[in-house]
Short mmCIF file of C-alpha atoms in Angstrom, two decimals:
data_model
loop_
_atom_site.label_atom_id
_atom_site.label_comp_id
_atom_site.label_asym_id
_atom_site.label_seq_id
_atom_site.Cartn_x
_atom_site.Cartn_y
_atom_site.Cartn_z
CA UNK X 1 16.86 -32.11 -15.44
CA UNK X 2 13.46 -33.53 -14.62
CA UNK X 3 11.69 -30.27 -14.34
CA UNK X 4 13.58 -29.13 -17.97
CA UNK X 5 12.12 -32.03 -19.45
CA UNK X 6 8.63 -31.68 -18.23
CA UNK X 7 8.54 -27.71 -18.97
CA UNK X 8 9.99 -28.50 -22.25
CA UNK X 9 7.48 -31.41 -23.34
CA UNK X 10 5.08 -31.09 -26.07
CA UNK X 11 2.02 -31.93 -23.92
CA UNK X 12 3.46 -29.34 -21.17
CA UNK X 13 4.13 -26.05 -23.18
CA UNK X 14 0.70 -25.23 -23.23
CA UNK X 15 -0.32 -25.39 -19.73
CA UNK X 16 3.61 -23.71 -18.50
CA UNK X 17 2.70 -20.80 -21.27
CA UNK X 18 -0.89 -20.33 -20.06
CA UNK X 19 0.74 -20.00 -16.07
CA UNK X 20 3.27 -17.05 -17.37
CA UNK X 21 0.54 -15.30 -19.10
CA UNK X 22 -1.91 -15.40 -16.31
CA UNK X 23 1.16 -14.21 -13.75
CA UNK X 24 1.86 -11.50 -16.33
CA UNK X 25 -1.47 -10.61 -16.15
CA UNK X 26 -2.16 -10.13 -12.60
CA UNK X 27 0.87 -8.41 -11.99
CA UNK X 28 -0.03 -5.23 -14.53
CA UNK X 29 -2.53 -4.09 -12.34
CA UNK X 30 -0.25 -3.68 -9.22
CA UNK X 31 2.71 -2.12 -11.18
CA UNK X 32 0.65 0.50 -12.64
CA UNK X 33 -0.74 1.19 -8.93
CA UNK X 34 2.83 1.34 -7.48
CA UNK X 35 3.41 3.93 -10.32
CA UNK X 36 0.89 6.30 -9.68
CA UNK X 37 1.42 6.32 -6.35
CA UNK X 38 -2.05 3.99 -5.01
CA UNK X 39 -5.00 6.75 -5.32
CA UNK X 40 -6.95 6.62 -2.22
CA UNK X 41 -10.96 6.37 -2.76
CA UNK X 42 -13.13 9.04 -1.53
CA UNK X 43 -14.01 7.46 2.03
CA UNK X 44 -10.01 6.66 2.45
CA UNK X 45 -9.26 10.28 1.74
CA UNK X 46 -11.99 11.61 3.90
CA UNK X 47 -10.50 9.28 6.65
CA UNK X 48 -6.75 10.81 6.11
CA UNK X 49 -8.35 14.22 6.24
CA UNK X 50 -10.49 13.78 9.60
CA UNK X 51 -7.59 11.34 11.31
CA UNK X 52 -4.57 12.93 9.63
CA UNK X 53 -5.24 16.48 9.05
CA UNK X 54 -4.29 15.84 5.18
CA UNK X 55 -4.73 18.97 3.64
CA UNK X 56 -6.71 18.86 0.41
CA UNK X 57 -4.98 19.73 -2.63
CA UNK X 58 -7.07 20.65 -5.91
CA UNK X 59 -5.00 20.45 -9.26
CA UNK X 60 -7.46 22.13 -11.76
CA UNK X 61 -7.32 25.20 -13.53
CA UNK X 62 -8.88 28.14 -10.86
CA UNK X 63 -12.21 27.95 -13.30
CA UNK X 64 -12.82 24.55 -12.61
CA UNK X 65 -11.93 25.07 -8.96
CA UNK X 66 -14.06 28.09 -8.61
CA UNK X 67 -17.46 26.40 -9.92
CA UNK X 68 -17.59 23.97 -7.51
CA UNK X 69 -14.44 22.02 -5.10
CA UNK X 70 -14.51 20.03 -1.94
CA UNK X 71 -14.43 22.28 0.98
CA UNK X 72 -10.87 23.52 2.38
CA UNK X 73 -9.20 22.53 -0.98
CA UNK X 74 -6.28 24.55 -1.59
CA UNK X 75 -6.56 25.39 -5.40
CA UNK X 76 -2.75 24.84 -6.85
CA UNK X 77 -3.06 24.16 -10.46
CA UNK X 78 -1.33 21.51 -12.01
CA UNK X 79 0.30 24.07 -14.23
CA UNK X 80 1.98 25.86 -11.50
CA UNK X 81 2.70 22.86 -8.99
CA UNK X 82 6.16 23.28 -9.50
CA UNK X 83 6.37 27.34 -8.82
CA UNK X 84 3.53 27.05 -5.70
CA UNK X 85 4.16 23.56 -4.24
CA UNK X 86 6.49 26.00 -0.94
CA UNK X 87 2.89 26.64 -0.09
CA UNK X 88 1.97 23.52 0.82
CA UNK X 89 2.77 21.89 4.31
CA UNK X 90 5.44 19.32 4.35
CA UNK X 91 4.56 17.93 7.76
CA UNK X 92 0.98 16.71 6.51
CA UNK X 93 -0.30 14.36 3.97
CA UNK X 94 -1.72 15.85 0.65
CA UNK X 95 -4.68 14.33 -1.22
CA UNK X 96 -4.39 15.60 -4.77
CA UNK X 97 -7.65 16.19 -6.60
CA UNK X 98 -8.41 17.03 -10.47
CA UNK X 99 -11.16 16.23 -12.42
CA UNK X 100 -10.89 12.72 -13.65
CA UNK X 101 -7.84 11.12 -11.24
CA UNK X 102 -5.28 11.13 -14.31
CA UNK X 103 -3.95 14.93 -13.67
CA UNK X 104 -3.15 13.90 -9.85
CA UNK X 105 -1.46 11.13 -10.28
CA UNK X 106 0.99 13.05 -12.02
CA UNK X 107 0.98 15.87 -10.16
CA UNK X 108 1.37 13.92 -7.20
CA UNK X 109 4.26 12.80 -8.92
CA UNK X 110 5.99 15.92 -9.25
CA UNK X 111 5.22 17.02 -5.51
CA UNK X 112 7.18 13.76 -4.22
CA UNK X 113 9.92 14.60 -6.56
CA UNK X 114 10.05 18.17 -4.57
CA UNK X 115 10.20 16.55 -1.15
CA UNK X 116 6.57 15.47 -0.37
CA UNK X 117 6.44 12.75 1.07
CA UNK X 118 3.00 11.63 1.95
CA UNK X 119 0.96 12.65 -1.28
CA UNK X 120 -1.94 10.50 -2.74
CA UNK X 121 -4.17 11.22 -5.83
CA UNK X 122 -8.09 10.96 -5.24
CA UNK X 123 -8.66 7.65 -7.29
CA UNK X 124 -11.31 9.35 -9.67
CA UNK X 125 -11.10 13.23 -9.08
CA UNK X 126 -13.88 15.43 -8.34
CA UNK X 127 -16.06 12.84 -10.92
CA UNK X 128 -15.77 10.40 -8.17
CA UNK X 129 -16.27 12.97 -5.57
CA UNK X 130 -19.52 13.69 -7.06
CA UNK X 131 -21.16 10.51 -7.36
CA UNK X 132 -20.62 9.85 -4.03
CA UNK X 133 -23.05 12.38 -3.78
CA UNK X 134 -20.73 14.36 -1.37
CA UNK X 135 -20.51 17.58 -0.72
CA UNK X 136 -19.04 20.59 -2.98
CA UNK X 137 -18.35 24.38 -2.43
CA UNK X 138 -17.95 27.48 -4.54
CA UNK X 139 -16.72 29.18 -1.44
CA UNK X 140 -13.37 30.64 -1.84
#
């Protein structure tokens, strides 16, 4: 009853309501990232490709893909993920790539829902790819 009584003093509720908020707070972050299934950066995703064999897997429309993508990307537009995601290996990781990072996330989403197991998002899409000054393609 001890502990009641000290949460529940006038002098206390301030400093116990503070503690909540700031545990609230720091836990946001990490349920979001659970959510979207953790986006890997650009150096993480290289690693997964070199180590792994993760196959590249770029979500924007074939316009977008065609002016410039990261070299063996398989273009599979987020608007026909669920008709063409057979094509994809299901013994190999996937690193899913759009534009921004938003579009993967949740197509990254839909490819664990058909059976994909080890599918990441690039944490900031081909924007990120690109200030990392690293390489691009317009090869098919």
């Amino acid at each position: 009853m001890d502990l009641l009584q000290f949460l529940l003093d006038k002098n206390n509720v301030f400093i116990v309501a503070v503690a909540v908020i700031s545990g609230v707070m720091l836990a946001i972050p990490a349920l979001r990232k659970g959510r979207s299934g953790s986006a890997v950066s650009t150096g993480e995703a290289i690693q997964m490709v070199n180590q792994r064999n993760a196959v590249w897997v770029d979500v924007r429309p074939a316009e977008q893909f065609q002016a410039g993508h990261i070299a063996q990307a398989r273009n599979l537009p987020a608007a026909d993920i669920e008709q063409k995601a057979a094509s994809l290996p299901k013994n190999k990781p996937l690193v899913v790539v759009c534009d921004n990072g938003r579009d993967s996330a949740r197509a990254a989403a839909k490819l664990r829902a058909q059976g994909f197991t080890d599918v990441v998002p690039l944490d900031g899409g081909m924007r990120a790819w690109s200030a990392a000054s690293l390489p691009v393609t317009q090869k098919g």
